[in-house]
Amino acid sequence: MTRKFVVGGNWKMNGDKNQITEIINNLKTGPLDTNVEIVIGVPAIYLAYVKSIAPSNIAIAAQNCWKAPKGAFTGEISPAMIIDVGCNWVILGHSERRTIFGEKDDLIAEKLKHIEFLLRLMVTMLCRIRHAQTGFYASKIIILNLRIKNILACEKFEDEKLEELLNQDRCQALTELGKTLQVKHALESGLKVIACIGETLEERESGKTEEVVFRQIQALVPAIGDKWNDVVLAYEPVWAIGTGKTATPQQGRKQTLHPGVSRDNGTSFPDIGDEKPIVHQSAQDVHAALRNWISTNVSSDVAAQIRVQYGGSVTAANARELAACPDIDGFLVGGASLKPEFVDIVNATK
Ligand SMILES: O=C[C@H](O)COP(=O)(O)O
């Protein structure tokens, strides 16, 4: 199956009207490969302005949105508002939303205080039911379940999720749940979503890249439902964002790191004794692994059609080599999307 190459520019919190006009004029001059889909992620305050001056072959994305259509959520924007100003994409789950601002984690942490207590109570009751089989405890559990749904402000909170929360690290599970609810609501509202996933440096160095990205995508599966056509995945290793370091593009070129081997910054990897050496996967390897996971856990059709972008220090200098990898279907570009070289990145498959 041919997947249309899709290049996203994420301006993050950059630009003013003058700079934005200059960027758009540069894109208008192009020339841009007409076989490539282009989406630019714009600060919320400029969405309407960019929509009014951008050519029709460039789609506009918000960089985040809330998981409800309206209400008392000061400072937030909803999918309905994004659509109302003529834009039809949103970037969700970007690592900067969580790692720099801790926005979602704060929210989750606040909810967690209440939920931890309720979950503990629920576990105690479940244990007692196992021993006593009483209807009294069963009805209390239903009430607790409703209370947790209420705290999460989600009517559609599925009972299986509770099981998951009981079995997993709860903070992690709730953080993933927050992201899931955003994706679900955005898709239900009619937006297309660039859903970001990716491991931190610490996770990569402990050989956990696949474990982390599989967990992140697993959390998104129920939220996406049958709307895979409206989703683009962006694999963005956190350590590669804005650092000038990209994952090695080439297929099969895994980098095996043994104790004592120096990192690029001159420090050494820890002595891991008899443990297996850490294998650093290339961007292509991770993209292929994601596609394989989707084939096994969702369907082979979805795996064949889903577009997976690579993000993290993409520039005109490395875009061609990355674009040549069979499972890299586009880019999510930060810094370089503000520069004239973005045109060359869009044209990387030409
Ligand atoms: O959303 C884009 C990514 O965070 C990549 O940013 P970057 O190209 O500046 O590394």
CSV table of C-alpha atoms and ligand atoms in Angstrom, one decimal:
chain,number,residue,atom,x,y,z
A,1,MET,CA,0.0,0.0,0.0
A,2,THR,CA,1.3,3.5,-0.8
A,3,ARG,CA,1.2,5.8,2.1
A,4,LYS,CA,1.1,9.5,1.3
A,5,PHE,CA,4.2,11.2,2.8
A,6,VAL,CA,3.0,13.7,5.5
A,7,VAL,CA,5.2,16.4,6.9
A,8,GLY,CA,4.2,18.4,9.9
A,9,GLY,CA,5.8,21.6,11.1
A,10,ASN,CA,5.4,22.2,14.8
A,11,TRP,CA,6.2,25.9,15.4
A,12,LYS,CA,5.8,25.4,19.2
A,13,MET,CA,5.7,28.8,21.0
A,14,ASN,CA,7.5,30.7,18.2
A,15,GLY,CA,6.6,33.4,15.7
A,16,ASP,CA,4.8,36.7,15.6
A,17,LYS,CA,2.6,38.1,12.8
A,18,ASN,CA,5.6,39.3,10.8
A,19,GLN,CA,7.6,36.1,11.1
A,20,ILE,CA,4.5,34.0,10.4
A,21,THR,CA,3.7,35.9,7.3
A,22,GLU,CA,7.3,35.4,6.1
A,23,ILE,CA,7.1,31.6,6.7
A,24,ILE,CA,3.8,31.3,4.9
A,25,ASN,CA,5.1,33.4,2.0
A,26,ASN,CA,8.1,31.1,1.8
A,27,LEU,CA,5.9,28.1,1.7
A,28,LYS,CA,3.8,29.7,-1.0
A,29,THR,CA,6.9,30.3,-3.1
A,30,GLY,CA,8.0,26.7,-2.5
A,31,PRO,CA,7.8,24.9,-4.8
A,32,LEU,CA,6.3,22.1,-2.6
A,33,ASP,CA,6.0,18.5,-3.7
A,34,THR,CA,2.3,18.1,-4.5
A,35,ASN,CA,2.4,14.4,-3.5
A,36,VAL,CA,3.2,15.4,0.1
A,37,GLU,CA,0.6,16.3,2.7
A,38,ILE,CA,1.6,19.3,4.8
A,39,VAL,CA,0.3,20.2,8.2
A,40,ILE,CA,1.6,23.1,10.3
A,41,GLY,CA,1.2,23.2,14.1
A,42,VAL,CA,0.5,26.8,15.1
A,43,PRO,CA,0.2,28.6,18.5
A,44,ALA,CA,-3.5,28.7,19.4
A,45,ILE,CA,-3.6,32.5,19.3
A,46,TYR,CA,-2.5,32.6,15.6
A,47,LEU,CA,-4.7,29.7,14.3
A,48,ALA,CA,-7.3,31.9,12.7
A,49,TYR,CA,-4.7,34.3,11.3
A,50,VAL,CA,-2.6,31.5,9.7
A,51,LYS,CA,-5.8,29.9,8.3
A,52,SER,CA,-6.6,33.2,6.6
A,53,ILE,CA,-3.2,33.5,4.8
A,54,ALA,CA,-2.1,29.9,4.2
A,55,PRO,CA,-2.7,28.3,0.8
A,56,SER,CA,-5.3,25.6,0.7
A,57,ASN,CA,-2.7,22.8,0.2
A,58,ILE,CA,-1.4,23.5,3.7
A,59,ALA,CA,-3.5,22.2,6.6
A,60,ILE,CA,-3.4,23.9,10.0
A,61,ALA,CA,-3.1,22.1,13.4
A,62,ALA,CA,-3.5,23.3,16.9
A,63,GLN,CA,-0.7,22.1,19.2
A,64,ASN,CA,-2.9,20.8,22.0
A,65,CYS,CA,-6.6,20.7,23.0
A,66,TRP,CA,-8.7,19.8,26.0
A,67,LYS,CA,-10.8,16.7,26.3
A,68,ALA,CA,-14.3,18.3,26.6
A,69,PRO,CA,-16.3,20.5,24.2
A,70,LYS,CA,-16.6,23.5,26.5
A,71,GLY,CA,-16.7,24.4,30.2
A,72,ALA,CA,-14.7,25.9,33.1
A,73,PHE,CA,-11.2,25.1,31.8
A,74,THR,CA,-9.5,28.4,31.9
A,75,GLY,CA,-6.7,28.7,29.3
A,76,GLU,CA,-7.7,25.6,27.3
A,77,ILE,CA,-9.1,25.3,23.8
A,78,SER,CA,-11.5,22.6,22.6
A,79,PRO,CA,-11.6,20.6,19.3
A,80,ALA,CA,-14.9,22.4,18.5
A,81,MET,CA,-13.1,25.8,18.7
A,82,ILE,CA,-10.3,24.6,16.5
A,83,ILE,CA,-12.8,23.4,13.9
A,84,ASP,CA,-14.8,26.7,14.3
A,85,VAL,CA,-11.8,28.7,13.1
A,86,GLY,CA,-11.4,26.5,10.1
A,87,CYS,CA,-8.6,24.2,11.2
A,88,ASN,CA,-8.9,20.4,11.2
A,89,TRP,CA,-5.8,18.9,12.8
A,90,VAL,CA,-4.4,18.8,16.4
A,91,ILE,CA,-1.1,17.5,17.7
A,92,LEU,CA,-1.6,15.6,20.9
A,93,GLY,CA,0.6,14.0,23.5
A,94,HIS,CA,3.7,16.0,22.6
A,95,SER,CA,6.4,15.2,25.1
A,96,GLU,CA,6.9,18.9,25.9
A,97,ARG,CA,3.3,19.2,27.2
A,98,ARG,CA,4.3,16.7,29.9
A,99,THR,CA,8.0,16.8,30.5
A,100,ILE,CA,8.5,20.6,30.4
A,101,PHE,CA,5.2,22.0,31.7
A,102,GLY,CA,4.1,18.9,33.6
A,103,GLU,CA,0.6,20.1,32.7
A,104,LYS,CA,-1.0,16.8,32.4
A,105,ASP,CA,1.0,15.3,35.2
A,106,ASP,CA,-0.2,18.0,37.5
A,107,LEU,CA,-3.8,17.4,36.6
A,108,ILE,CA,-3.4,13.7,36.9
A,109,ALA,CA,-1.5,14.1,40.2
A,110,GLU,CA,-4.3,16.1,41.6
A,111,LYS,CA,-6.9,13.5,40.6
A,112,LEU,CA,-4.6,10.8,41.8
A,113,LYS,CA,-4.8,12.0,45.4
A,114,HIS,CA,-8.5,11.1,45.4
A,115,ILE,CA,-8.3,8.1,43.2
A,116,GLU,CA,-5.5,6.4,45.1
A,117,PHE,CA,-7.7,6.4,48.2
A,118,LEU,CA,-10.7,5.1,46.3
A,119,LEU,CA,-8.7,2.4,44.6
A,120,ARG,CA,-7.2,1.2,47.9
A,121,LEU,CA,-10.7,1.0,49.3
A,122,MET,CA,-11.9,-0.9,46.2
A,123,VAL,CA,-9.0,-3.4,46.4
A,124,THR,CA,-9.9,-4.0,50.1
A,125,MET,CA,-13.5,-4.6,49.2
A,126,LEU,CA,-12.7,-6.8,46.3
A,127,CYS,CA,-10.5,-8.9,48.7
A,128,ARG,CA,-13.4,-9.1,51.1
A,129,ILE,CA,-15.9,-10.1,48.4
A,130,ARG,CA,-13.5,-12.9,47.5
A,131,HIS,CA,-13.9,-14.2,51.0
A,132,ALA,CA,-17.5,-13.3,51.8
A,133,GLN,CA,-19.4,-13.0,48.5
A,134,THR,CA,-21.6,-10.2,49.9
A,135,GLY,CA,-23.9,-8.0,47.8
A,136,PHE,CA,-23.1,-5.2,50.3
A,137,TYR,CA,-19.5,-4.9,49.1
A,138,ALA,CA,-20.4,-5.4,45.5
A,139,SER,CA,-22.8,-2.4,45.5
A,140,LYS,CA,-20.1,-0.3,47.3
A,141,ILE,CA,-17.7,-1.1,44.5
A,142,ILE,CA,-20.2,0.1,41.9
A,143,ILE,CA,-20.5,3.4,43.8
A,144,LEU,CA,-16.7,3.7,44.0
A,145,ASN,CA,-16.4,3.1,40.3
A,146,LEU,CA,-18.9,5.9,39.6
A,147,ARG,CA,-17.0,8.2,41.9
A,148,ILE,CA,-13.7,7.5,40.0
A,149,LYS,CA,-15.5,8.2,36.7
A,150,ASN,CA,-16.7,11.4,38.2
A,151,ILE,CA,-13.2,12.5,39.3
A,152,LEU,CA,-11.9,11.7,35.8
A,153,ALA,CA,-14.7,13.7,34.3
A,154,CYS,CA,-15.3,10.9,31.8
A,155,GLU,CA,-18.7,9.3,31.4
A,156,LYS,CA,-17.2,6.8,29.0
A,157,PHE,CA,-14.6,5.5,31.5
A,158,GLU,CA,-14.6,1.8,30.9
A,159,ASP,CA,-14.7,-0.7,33.7
A,160,GLU,CA,-11.7,-2.6,32.3
A,161,LYS,CA,-9.6,0.6,32.8
A,162,LEU,CA,-10.1,0.1,36.6
A,163,GLU,CA,-8.6,-3.4,36.3
A,164,GLU,CA,-5.7,-1.8,34.5
A,165,LEU,CA,-5.2,0.8,37.1
A,166,LEU,CA,-5.2,-1.8,39.8
A,167,ASN,CA,-2.6,-3.9,38.0
A,168,GLN,CA,-0.3,-1.2,36.7
A,169,ASP,CA,1.8,1.6,38.1
A,170,ARG,CA,-1.2,3.9,38.7
A,171,CYS,CA,0.4,7.3,38.0
A,172,GLN,CA,1.7,6.0,34.6
A,173,ALA,CA,-1.7,4.4,33.8
A,174,LEU,CA,-3.5,7.6,34.6
A,175,THR,CA,-1.1,9.8,32.6
A,176,GLU,CA,-1.7,7.5,29.6
A,177,LEU,CA,-5.4,7.7,30.3
A,178,GLY,CA,-5.4,11.5,30.2
A,179,LYS,CA,-3.7,11.4,26.7
A,180,THR,CA,-6.2,8.7,25.6
A,181,LEU,CA,-9.2,10.9,26.6
A,182,GLN,CA,-7.8,13.9,24.7
A,183,VAL,CA,-7.3,11.8,21.5
A,184,LYS,CA,-10.8,10.2,21.8
A,185,HIS,CA,-12.6,13.5,22.2
A,186,ALA,CA,-10.6,15.2,19.4
A,187,LEU,CA,-11.4,12.4,17.0
A,188,GLU,CA,-15.0,12.2,18.0
A,189,SER,CA,-15.2,16.0,17.3
A,190,GLY,CA,-14.0,15.5,13.8
A,191,LEU,CA,-10.4,16.6,14.1
A,192,LYS,CA,-7.5,14.6,12.6
A,193,VAL,CA,-4.8,13.9,15.2
A,194,ILE,CA,-1.0,13.7,15.1
A,195,ALA,CA,-0.5,11.5,18.2
A,196,CYS,CA,3.1,11.7,19.6
A,197,ILE,CA,4.9,8.9,21.3
A,198,GLY,CA,8.5,8.3,22.2
A,199,GLU,CA,11.0,7.2,24.8
A,200,THR,CA,13.2,9.3,27.1
A,201,LEU,CA,17.0,9.0,27.1
A,202,GLU,CA,16.9,7.1,30.3
A,203,GLU,CA,14.4,4.6,28.8
A,204,ARG,CA,16.5,4.3,25.7
A,205,GLU,CA,19.6,3.7,27.6
A,206,SER,CA,18.0,1.0,29.6
A,207,GLY,CA,16.9,-0.8,26.4
A,208,LYS,CA,13.2,0.0,27.0
A,209,THR,CA,12.4,1.8,23.7
A,210,GLU,CA,10.0,-0.8,22.4
A,211,GLU,CA,8.4,-1.5,25.8
A,212,VAL,CA,7.7,2.3,26.2
A,213,VAL,CA,6.3,3.0,22.7
A,214,PHE,CA,4.2,-0.2,22.7
A,215,ARG,CA,2.7,0.8,26.0
A,216,GLN,CA,2.0,4.3,24.7
A,217,ILE,CA,0.3,3.1,21.5
A,218,GLN,CA,-1.6,0.4,23.4
A,219,ALA,CA,-3.2,3.2,25.5
A,220,LEU,CA,-4.3,5.0,22.3
A,221,VAL,CA,-5.9,1.9,20.6
A,222,PRO,CA,-9.3,2.1,22.4
A,223,ALA,CA,-9.4,5.9,22.0
A,224,ILE,CA,-8.8,5.6,18.2
A,225,GLY,CA,-11.4,2.9,17.7
A,226,ASP,CA,-12.2,2.7,14.0
A,227,LYS,CA,-10.8,6.2,13.2
A,228,TRP,CA,-7.3,5.1,12.2
A,229,ASN,CA,-7.7,7.0,8.9
A,230,ASP,CA,-7.8,10.2,10.9
A,231,VAL,CA,-4.6,9.5,12.8
A,232,VAL,CA,-0.9,10.0,12.1
A,233,LEU,CA,1.5,8.6,14.6
A,234,ALA,CA,4.6,10.7,15.3
A,235,TYR,CA,7.5,8.7,16.8
A,236,GLU,CA,9.6,11.4,18.6
A,237,PRO,CA,12.3,10.1,20.8
A,238,VAL,CA,12.4,12.7,23.6
A,239,TRP,CA,16.2,12.7,23.6
A,240,ALA,CA,16.3,13.8,19.9
A,241,ILE,CA,13.9,16.8,20.3
A,242,GLY,CA,15.8,20.0,19.8
A,243,THR,CA,19.1,18.4,20.6
A,244,GLY,CA,20.6,18.1,17.1
A,245,LYS,CA,20.7,14.3,17.6
A,246,THR,CA,18.6,12.0,15.5
A,247,ALA,CA,18.0,8.3,15.7
A,248,THR,CA,20.2,6.6,13.2
A,249,PRO,CA,18.0,6.3,10.1
A,250,GLN,CA,19.2,3.1,8.4
A,251,GLN,CA,17.4,-0.1,8.6
A,252,GLY,CA,19.1,-2.8,10.7
A,253,ARG,CA,22.0,-0.6,11.8
A,254,LYS,CA,21.5,-1.2,15.5
A,255,GLN,CA,24.1,0.4,17.7
A,256,THR,CA,25.3,-2.0,20.5
A,257,LEU,CA,26.6,-0.1,23.4
A,258,HIS,CA,28.9,-1.9,25.8
A,259,PRO,CA,30.1,-0.7,29.2
A,260,GLY,CA,32.8,1.9,28.9
A,261,VAL,CA,31.9,3.0,25.4
A,262,SER,CA,31.7,6.8,25.4
A,263,ARG,CA,28.5,8.6,24.6
A,264,ASP,CA,28.7,11.6,22.2
A,265,ASN,CA,29.0,13.9,25.1
A,266,GLY,CA,32.1,12.2,26.4
A,267,THR,CA,30.6,10.4,29.4
A,268,SER,CA,30.6,6.6,29.7
A,269,PHE,CA,27.8,4.1,29.8
A,270,PRO,CA,27.5,2.5,33.2
A,271,ASP,CA,29.1,-0.9,33.9
A,272,ILE,CA,26.3,-3.3,33.4
A,273,GLY,CA,28.3,-6.4,34.4
A,274,ASP,CA,27.0,-9.6,33.0
A,275,GLU,CA,23.8,-8.0,31.7
A,276,LYS,CA,23.2,-7.9,28.0
A,277,PRO,CA,24.6,-4.9,26.1
A,278,ILE,CA,22.1,-2.2,25.3
A,279,VAL,CA,20.9,-2.2,21.7
A,280,HIS,CA,20.0,1.3,20.4
A,281,GLN,CA,17.5,0.9,17.6
A,282,SER,CA,17.5,3.0,14.5
A,283,ALA,CA,14.5,5.1,13.6
A,284,GLN,CA,13.6,2.6,10.9
A,285,ASP,CA,13.8,-0.2,13.4
A,286,VAL,CA,11.4,1.5,15.8
A,287,HIS,CA,9.0,2.4,13.0
A,288,ALA,CA,9.0,-1.1,11.7
A,289,ALA,CA,8.5,-2.5,15.3
A,290,LEU,CA,5.5,-0.1,15.7
A,291,ARG,CA,4.0,-1.3,12.4
A,292,ASN,CA,4.5,-4.9,13.4
A,293,TRP,CA,2.9,-4.3,16.8
A,294,ILE,CA,-0.1,-2.6,15.1
A,295,SER,CA,-0.4,-5.6,12.7
A,296,THR,CA,-0.5,-8.0,15.6
A,297,ASN,CA,-2.7,-6.0,17.9
A,298,VAL,CA,-5.0,-4.0,15.7
A,299,SER,CA,-5.0,-5.4,12.1
A,300,SER,CA,-2.7,-5.9,9.1
A,301,ASP,CA,-4.8,-3.4,7.1
A,302,VAL,CA,-4.3,-0.6,9.7
A,303,ALA,CA,-0.6,-1.5,9.9
A,304,ALA,CA,-0.3,-1.1,6.2
A,305,GLN,CA,-2.1,2.2,6.0
A,306,ILE,CA,-1.0,4.0,9.2
A,307,ARG,CA,1.5,6.8,8.6
A,308,VAL,CA,4.3,7.1,11.1
A,309,GLN,CA,6.2,10.3,11.2
A,310,TYR,CA,9.7,10.7,12.6
A,311,GLY,CA,10.4,13.7,14.8
A,312,GLY,CA,13.5,14.9,16.6
A,313,SER,CA,16.1,17.3,15.0
A,314,VAL,CA,15.0,16.7,11.4
A,315,THR,CA,16.8,19.1,9.1
A,316,ALA,CA,17.3,19.5,5.4
A,317,ALA,CA,20.6,17.8,5.9
A,318,ASN,CA,19.2,14.5,7.3
A,319,ALA,CA,15.7,14.5,5.8
A,320,ARG,CA,16.5,12.6,2.7
A,321,GLU,CA,18.2,9.7,4.4
A,322,LEU,CA,15.4,9.4,6.9
A,323,ALA,CA,12.7,9.7,4.2
A,324,ALA,CA,14.3,6.8,2.3
A,325,CYS,CA,13.6,4.4,5.2
A,326,PRO,CA,10.6,2.2,4.2
A,327,ASP,CA,8.6,2.7,7.4
A,328,ILE,CA,9.2,6.4,7.8
A,329,ASP,CA,6.2,8.1,6.2
A,330,GLY,CA,6.9,11.7,7.1
A,331,PHE,CA,8.3,14.1,9.7
A,332,LEU,CA,7.2,16.2,12.6
A,333,VAL,CA,9.6,19.1,12.4
A,334,GLY,CA,10.2,21.6,15.2
A,335,GLY,CA,13.0,24.2,14.8
A,336,ALA,CA,13.6,23.7,11.1
A,337,SER,CA,9.9,24.3,10.3
A,338,LEU,CA,10.5,28.0,11.1
A,339,LYS,CA,13.2,28.2,8.5
A,340,PRO,CA,13.3,28.3,4.7
A,341,GLU,CA,14.8,24.8,4.7
A,342,PHE,CA,11.3,23.4,5.7
A,343,VAL,CA,10.6,23.5,1.9
A,344,ASP,CA,13.5,21.1,1.3
A,345,ILE,CA,12.3,18.8,4.1
A,346,VAL,CA,8.8,18.7,2.5
A,347,ASN,CA,10.5,17.8,-0.8
A,348,ALA,CA,12.8,15.1,0.8
A,349,THR,CA,11.2,12.2,-1.2
A,350,LYS,CA,11.5,14.0,-4.5
B,1,LIG,O1,7.3,18.4,17.3
B,1,LIG,C1,8.5,18.5,16.9
B,1,LIG,C2,9.5,17.8,17.6
B,1,LIG,O2,9.4,18.2,19.0
B,1,LIG,C3,10.9,18.0,17.0
B,1,LIG,O3,11.4,19.2,17.3
B,1,LIG,P1,12.9,19.6,16.7
B,1,LIG,O4,12.7,19.3,15.2
B,1,LIG,O5,13.1,21.0,17.0
B,1,LIG,O6,13.8,18.6,17.3
